mmCIF file of C-alpha atoms in Angstrom:
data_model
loop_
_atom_site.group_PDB
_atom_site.id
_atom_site.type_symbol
_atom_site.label_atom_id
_atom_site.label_comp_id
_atom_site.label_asym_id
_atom_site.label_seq_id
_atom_site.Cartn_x
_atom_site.Cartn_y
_atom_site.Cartn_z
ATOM 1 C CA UNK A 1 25.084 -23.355 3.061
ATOM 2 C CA UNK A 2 24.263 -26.933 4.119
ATOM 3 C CA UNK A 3 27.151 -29.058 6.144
ATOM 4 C CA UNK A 4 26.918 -33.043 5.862
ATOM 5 C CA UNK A 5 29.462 -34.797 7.583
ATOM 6 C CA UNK A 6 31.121 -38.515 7.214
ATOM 7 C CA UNK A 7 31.110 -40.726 9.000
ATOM 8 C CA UNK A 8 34.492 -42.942 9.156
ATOM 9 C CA UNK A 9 35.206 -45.691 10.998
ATOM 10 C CA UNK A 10 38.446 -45.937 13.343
ATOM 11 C CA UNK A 11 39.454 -48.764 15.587
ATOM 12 C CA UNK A 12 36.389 -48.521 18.193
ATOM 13 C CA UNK A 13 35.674 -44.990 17.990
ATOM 14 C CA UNK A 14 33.617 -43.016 15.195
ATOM 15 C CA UNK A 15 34.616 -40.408 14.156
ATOM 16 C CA UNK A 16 32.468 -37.512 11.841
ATOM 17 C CA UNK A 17 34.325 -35.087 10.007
ATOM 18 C CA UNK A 18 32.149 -31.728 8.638
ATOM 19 C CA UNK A 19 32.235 -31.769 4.584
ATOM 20 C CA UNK A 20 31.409 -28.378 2.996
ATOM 21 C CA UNK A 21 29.450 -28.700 -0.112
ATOM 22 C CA UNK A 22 27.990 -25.696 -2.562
ATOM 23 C CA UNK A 23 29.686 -23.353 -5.286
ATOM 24 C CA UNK A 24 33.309 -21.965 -4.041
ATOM 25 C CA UNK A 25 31.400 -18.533 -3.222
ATOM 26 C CA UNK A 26 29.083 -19.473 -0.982
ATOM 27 C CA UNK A 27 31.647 -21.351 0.657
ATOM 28 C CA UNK A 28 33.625 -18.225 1.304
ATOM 29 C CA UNK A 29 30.273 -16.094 2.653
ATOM 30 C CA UNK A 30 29.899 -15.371 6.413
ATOM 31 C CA UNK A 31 27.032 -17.183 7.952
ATOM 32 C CA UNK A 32 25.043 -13.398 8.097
ATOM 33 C CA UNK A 33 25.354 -13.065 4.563
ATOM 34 C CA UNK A 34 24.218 -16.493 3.878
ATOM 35 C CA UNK A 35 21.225 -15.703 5.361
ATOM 36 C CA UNK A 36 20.884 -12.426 3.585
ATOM 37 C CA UNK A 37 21.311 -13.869 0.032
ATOM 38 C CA UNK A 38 18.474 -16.433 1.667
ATOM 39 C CA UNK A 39 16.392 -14.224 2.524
ATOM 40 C CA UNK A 40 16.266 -12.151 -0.870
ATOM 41 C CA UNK A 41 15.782 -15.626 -2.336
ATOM 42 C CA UNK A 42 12.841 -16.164 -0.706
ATOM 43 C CA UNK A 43 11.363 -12.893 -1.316
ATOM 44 C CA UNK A 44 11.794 -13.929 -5.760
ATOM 45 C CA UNK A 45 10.638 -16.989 -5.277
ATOM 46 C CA UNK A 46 7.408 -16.930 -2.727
ATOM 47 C CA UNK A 47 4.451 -15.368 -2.944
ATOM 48 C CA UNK A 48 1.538 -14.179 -0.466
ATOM 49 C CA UNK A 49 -1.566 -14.599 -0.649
ATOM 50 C CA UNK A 50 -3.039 -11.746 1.270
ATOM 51 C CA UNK A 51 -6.323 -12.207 2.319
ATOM 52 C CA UNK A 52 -4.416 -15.375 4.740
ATOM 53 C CA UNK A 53 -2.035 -12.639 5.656
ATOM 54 C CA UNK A 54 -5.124 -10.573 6.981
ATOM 55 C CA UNK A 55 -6.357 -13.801 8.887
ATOM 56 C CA UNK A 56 -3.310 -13.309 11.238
ATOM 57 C CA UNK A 57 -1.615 -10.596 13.393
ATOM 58 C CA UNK A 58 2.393 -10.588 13.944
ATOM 59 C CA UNK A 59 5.053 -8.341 13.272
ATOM 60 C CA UNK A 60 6.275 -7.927 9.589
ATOM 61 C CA UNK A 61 9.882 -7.994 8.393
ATOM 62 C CA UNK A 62 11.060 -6.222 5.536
ATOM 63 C CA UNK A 63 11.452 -9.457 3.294
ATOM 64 C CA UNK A 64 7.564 -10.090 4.990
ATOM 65 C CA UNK A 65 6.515 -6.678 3.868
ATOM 66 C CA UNK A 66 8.299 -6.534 0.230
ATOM 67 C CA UNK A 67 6.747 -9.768 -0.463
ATOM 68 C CA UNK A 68 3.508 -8.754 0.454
ATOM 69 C CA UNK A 69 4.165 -6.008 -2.351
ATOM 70 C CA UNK A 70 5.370 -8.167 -5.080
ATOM 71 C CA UNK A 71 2.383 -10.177 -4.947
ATOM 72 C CA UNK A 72 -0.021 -7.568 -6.153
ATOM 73 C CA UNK A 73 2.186 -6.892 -8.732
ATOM 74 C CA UNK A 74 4.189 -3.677 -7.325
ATOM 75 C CA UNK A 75 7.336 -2.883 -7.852
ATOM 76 C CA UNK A 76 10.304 -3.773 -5.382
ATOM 77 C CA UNK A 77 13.657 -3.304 -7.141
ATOM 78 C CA UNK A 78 13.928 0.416 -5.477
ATOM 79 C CA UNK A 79 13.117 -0.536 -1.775
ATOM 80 C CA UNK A 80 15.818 -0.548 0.688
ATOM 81 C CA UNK A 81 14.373 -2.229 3.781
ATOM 82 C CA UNK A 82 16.714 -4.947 5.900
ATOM 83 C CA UNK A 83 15.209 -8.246 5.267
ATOM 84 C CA UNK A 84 15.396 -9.472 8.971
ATOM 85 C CA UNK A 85 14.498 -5.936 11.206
ATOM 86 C CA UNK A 86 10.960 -5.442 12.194
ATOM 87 C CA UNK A 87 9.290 -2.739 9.893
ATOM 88 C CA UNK A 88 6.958 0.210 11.428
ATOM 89 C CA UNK A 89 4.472 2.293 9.910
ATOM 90 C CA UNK A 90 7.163 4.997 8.961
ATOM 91 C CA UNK A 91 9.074 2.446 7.303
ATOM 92 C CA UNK A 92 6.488 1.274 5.248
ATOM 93 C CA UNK A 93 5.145 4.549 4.415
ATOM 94 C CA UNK A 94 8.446 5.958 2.804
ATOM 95 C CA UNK A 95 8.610 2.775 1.078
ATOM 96 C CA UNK A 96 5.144 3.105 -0.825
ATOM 97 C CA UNK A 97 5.506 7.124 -1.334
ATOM 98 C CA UNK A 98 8.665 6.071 -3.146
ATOM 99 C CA UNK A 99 6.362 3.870 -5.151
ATOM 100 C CA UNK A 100 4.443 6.206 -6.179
ATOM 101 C CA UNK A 101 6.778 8.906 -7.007
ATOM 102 C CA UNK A 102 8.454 6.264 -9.070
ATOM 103 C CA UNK A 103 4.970 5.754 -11.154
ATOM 104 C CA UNK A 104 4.465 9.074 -11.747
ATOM 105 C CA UNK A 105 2.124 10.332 -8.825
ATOM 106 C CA UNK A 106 2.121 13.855 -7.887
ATOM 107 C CA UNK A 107 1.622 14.015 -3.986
ATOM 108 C CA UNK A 108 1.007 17.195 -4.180
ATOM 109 C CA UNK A 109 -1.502 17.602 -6.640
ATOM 110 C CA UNK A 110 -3.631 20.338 -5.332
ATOM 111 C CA UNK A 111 -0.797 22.937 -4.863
ATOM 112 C CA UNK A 112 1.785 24.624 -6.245
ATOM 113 C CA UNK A 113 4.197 25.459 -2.989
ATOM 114 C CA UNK A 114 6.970 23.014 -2.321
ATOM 115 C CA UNK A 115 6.668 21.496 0.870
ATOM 116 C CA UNK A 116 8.573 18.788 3.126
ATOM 117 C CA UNK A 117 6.589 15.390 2.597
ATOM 118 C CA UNK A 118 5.181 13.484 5.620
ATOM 119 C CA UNK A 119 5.378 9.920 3.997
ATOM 120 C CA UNK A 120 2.746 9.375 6.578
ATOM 121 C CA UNK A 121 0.741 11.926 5.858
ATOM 122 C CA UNK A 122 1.095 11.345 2.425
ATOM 123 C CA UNK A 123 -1.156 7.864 3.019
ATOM 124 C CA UNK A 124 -3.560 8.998 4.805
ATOM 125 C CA UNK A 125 -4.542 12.039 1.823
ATOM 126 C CA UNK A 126 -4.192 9.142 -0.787
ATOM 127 C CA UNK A 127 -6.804 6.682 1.338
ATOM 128 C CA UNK A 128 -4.213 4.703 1.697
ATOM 129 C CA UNK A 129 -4.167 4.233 5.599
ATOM 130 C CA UNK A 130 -5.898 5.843 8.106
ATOM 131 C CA UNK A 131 -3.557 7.750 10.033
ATOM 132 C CA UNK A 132 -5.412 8.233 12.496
ATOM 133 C CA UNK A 133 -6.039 5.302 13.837
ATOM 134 C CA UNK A 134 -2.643 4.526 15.119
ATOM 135 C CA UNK A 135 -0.728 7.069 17.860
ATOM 136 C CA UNK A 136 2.629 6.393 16.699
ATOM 137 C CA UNK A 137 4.215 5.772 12.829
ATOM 138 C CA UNK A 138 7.240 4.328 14.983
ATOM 139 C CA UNK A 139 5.300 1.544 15.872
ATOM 140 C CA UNK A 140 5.524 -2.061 14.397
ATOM 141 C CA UNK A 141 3.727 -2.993 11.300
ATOM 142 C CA UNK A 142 1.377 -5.771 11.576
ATOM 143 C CA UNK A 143 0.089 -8.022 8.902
ATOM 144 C CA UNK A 144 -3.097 -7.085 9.290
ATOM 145 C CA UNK A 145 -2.410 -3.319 8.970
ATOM 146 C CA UNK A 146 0.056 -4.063 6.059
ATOM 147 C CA UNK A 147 -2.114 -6.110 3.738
ATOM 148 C CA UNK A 148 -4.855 -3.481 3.993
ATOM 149 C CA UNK A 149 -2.207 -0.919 3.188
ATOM 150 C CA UNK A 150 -0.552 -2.939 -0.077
ATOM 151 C CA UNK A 151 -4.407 -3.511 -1.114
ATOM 152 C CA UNK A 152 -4.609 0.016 -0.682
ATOM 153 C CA UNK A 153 -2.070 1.266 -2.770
ATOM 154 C CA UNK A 154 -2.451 -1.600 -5.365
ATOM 155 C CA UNK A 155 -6.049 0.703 -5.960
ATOM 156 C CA UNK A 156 -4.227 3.751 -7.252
ATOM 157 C CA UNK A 157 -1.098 1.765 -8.890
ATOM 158 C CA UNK A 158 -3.101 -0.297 -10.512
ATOM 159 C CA UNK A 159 -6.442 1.701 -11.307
ATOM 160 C CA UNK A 160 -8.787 -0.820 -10.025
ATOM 161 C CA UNK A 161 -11.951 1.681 -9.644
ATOM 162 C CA UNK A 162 -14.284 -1.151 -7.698
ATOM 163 C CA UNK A 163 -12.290 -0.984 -4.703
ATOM 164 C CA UNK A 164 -12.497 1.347 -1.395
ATOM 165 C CA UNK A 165 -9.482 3.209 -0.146
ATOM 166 C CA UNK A 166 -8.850 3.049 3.740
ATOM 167 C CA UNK A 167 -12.161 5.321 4.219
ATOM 168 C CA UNK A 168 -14.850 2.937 2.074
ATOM 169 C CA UNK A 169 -14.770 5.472 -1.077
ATOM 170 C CA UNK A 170 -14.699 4.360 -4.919
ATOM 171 C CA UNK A 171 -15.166 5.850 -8.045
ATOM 172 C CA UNK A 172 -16.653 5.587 -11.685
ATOM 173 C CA UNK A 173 -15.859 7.397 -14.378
ATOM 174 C CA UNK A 174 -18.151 7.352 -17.460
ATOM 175 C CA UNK A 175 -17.647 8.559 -20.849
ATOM 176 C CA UNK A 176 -20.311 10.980 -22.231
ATOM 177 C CA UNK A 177 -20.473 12.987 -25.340
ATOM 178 C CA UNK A 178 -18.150 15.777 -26.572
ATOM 179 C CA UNK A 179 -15.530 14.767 -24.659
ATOM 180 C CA UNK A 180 -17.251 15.005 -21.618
ATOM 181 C CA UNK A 181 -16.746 12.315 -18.285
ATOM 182 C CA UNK A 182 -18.876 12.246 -15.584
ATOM 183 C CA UNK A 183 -16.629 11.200 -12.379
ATOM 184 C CA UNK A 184 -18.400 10.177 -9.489
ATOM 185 C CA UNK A 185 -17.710 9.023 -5.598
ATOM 186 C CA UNK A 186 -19.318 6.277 -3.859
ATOM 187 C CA UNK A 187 -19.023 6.234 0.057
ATOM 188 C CA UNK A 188 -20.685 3.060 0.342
ATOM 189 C CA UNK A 189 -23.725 2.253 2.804
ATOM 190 C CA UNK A 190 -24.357 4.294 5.803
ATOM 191 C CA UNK A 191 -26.870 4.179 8.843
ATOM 192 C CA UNK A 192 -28.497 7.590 8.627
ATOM 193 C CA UNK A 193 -29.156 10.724 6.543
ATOM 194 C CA UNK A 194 -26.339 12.661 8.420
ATOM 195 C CA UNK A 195 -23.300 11.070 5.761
ATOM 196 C CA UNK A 196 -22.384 13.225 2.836
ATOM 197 C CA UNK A 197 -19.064 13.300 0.165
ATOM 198 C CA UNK A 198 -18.608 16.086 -1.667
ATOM 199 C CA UNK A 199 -15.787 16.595 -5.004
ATOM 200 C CA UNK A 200 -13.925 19.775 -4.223
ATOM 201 C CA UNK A 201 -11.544 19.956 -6.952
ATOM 202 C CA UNK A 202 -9.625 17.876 -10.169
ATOM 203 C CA UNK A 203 -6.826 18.554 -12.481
ATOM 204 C CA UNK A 204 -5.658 16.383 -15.095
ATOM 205 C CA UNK A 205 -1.565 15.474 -15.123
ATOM 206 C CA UNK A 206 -0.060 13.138 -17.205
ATOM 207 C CA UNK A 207 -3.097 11.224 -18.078
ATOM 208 C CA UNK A 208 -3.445 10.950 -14.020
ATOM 209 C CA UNK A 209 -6.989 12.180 -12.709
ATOM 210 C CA UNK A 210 -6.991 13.620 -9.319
ATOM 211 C CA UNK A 211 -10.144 14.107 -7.593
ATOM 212 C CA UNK A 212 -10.083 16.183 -4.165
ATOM 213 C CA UNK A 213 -12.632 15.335 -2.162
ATOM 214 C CA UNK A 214 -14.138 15.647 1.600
ATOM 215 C CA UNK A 215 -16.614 13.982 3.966
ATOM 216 C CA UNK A 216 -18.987 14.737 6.607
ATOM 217 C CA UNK A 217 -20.525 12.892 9.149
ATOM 218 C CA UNK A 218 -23.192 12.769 11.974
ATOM 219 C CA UNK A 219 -22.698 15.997 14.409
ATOM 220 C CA UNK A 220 -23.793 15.354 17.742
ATOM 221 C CA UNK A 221 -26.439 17.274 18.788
ATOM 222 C CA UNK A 222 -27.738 17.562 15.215
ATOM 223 C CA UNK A 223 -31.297 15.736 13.925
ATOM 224 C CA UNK A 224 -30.752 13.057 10.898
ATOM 225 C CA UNK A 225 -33.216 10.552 9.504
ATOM 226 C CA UNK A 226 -32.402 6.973 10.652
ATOM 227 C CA UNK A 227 -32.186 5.411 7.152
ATOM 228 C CA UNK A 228 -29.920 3.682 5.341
ATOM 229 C CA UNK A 229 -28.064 5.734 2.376
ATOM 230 C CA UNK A 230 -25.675 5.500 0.132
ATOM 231 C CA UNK A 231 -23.677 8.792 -0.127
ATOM 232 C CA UNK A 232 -22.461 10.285 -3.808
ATOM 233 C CA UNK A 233 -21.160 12.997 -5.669
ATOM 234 C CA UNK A 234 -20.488 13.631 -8.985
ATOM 235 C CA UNK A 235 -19.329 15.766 -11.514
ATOM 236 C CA UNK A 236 -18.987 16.262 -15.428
ATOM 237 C CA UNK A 237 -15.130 16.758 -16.464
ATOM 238 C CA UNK A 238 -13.321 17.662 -20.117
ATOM 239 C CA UNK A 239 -11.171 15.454 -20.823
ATOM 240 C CA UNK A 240 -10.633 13.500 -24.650
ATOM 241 C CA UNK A 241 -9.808 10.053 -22.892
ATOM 242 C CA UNK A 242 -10.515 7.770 -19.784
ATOM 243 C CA UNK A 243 -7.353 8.658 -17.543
ATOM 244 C CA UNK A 244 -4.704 6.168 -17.241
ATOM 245 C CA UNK A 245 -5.617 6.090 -13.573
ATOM 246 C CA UNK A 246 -8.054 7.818 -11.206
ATOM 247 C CA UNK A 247 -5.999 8.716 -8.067
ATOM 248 C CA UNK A 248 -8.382 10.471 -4.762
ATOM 249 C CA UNK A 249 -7.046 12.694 -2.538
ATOM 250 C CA UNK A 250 -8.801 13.456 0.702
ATOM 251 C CA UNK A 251 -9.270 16.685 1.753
ATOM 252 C CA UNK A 252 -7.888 18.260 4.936
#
């Protein structure tokens, strides 16, 4: 709510009077809840472009964070974060598994026990961040981290196969005959011969692929051609159609 004041003219002196203007509502809102409705404003109307995002390294908020989101396209309407508190890795974390339980994505893919979720654990299975780079989830989100996350999880919500999860693996699925799809994993360019992936499991569920898969890399101690390779598996799946998406799961 903007204040303009008037000037008026008295004998010698000047004297300036406020003048509210806007609708009768916002008239009647507390200053905090001014800059709420502001604040939710902002996060309809702007967008982010992410890769400036990455270019920089502050604290989010959670209007900084949900706009990051809505500006790869993912949904927002069921996230609860305050608009003006900092928001830390745990934050974030329930905030995307909520995502994806809201498209569909079972977290749990690979088992049939109920278990307590770790929202945090839950991204670093899905490639989504890599856990263990950071000591504490109750630490502040930074841009940097963030973007990579949303870019992250924009891969699985939105099937883009080209892209690398948080550990530089992709996927392509071909169609072959009978029904038949070869699905393989791409770990990208590596320094020596001591880099392997290997595709330990996948079940089909509603029209979601999930490929389980696990990594290896240089042991010390252990003899490896210095070479550069490019590290793949793949295997030949039933399935009539191309999966809506193609979702990895890392192994533990």
């Amino acid at each position: 709510m903007k204040k303009y004041f008037l000037a008026l003219a008295v004998g010698s002196l000047l004297i300036a009077i406020p003048v509210a203007y806007g609708t009768a509502a916002e008239q009647n809102m507390s200053a905090s809840e001014v800059n709420n409705r502001s604040a939710q404003t902002e996060v309809i109307n702007n967008t982010v472009n992410i890769d400036k995002v990455m270019e920089k390294d502050s604290e989010l908020t959670g209007a900084q964070f949900i706009n990051m989101l809505a500006s790869e396209g993912i949904l927002i309407d069921i996230l609860h974060l305050d608009n003006d508190k900092q928001v830390t890795i745990k934050d974030a974390a329930v905030s995307m598994v909520s995502i994806m339980q809201a498209k569909g994505i079972n977290l749990t893919p690979f088992t049939n026990q109920r278990k307590e979720i770790d929202p945090v654990e839950v991204l670093n299975d899905f490639g989504i961040l890599d856990t263990s780079k950071f000591p504490s989830a109750d630490n502040p989100l930074d841009s940097k981290t963030s973007a990579n996350m949303v870019k992250n999880l924009s891969i699985i919500i939105n099937a883009k196969a080209d892209n690398q999860n948080c550990y530089g693996v992709n996927y392509i699925i071909t169609p072959e005959a009978n029904g038949q799809h070869n699905i393989e994993l791409l770990w990208g360019r590596k320094s020596s011969s001591g880099y392997a992936i290997k595709i330990e499991e996948t079940v089909v569920e509603d029209d979601i692929l999930y490929v389980k898969y696990s990594t290896s890399e240089p042991q010390t101690g252990s003899a490896y051609l210095t070479v550069i390779t490019y590290p793949s598996d793949a295997i030949t799946i039933s399935m009539e159609d191309i999966p809506s998406k193609v979702v990895l799961v890392k192994s533990k």
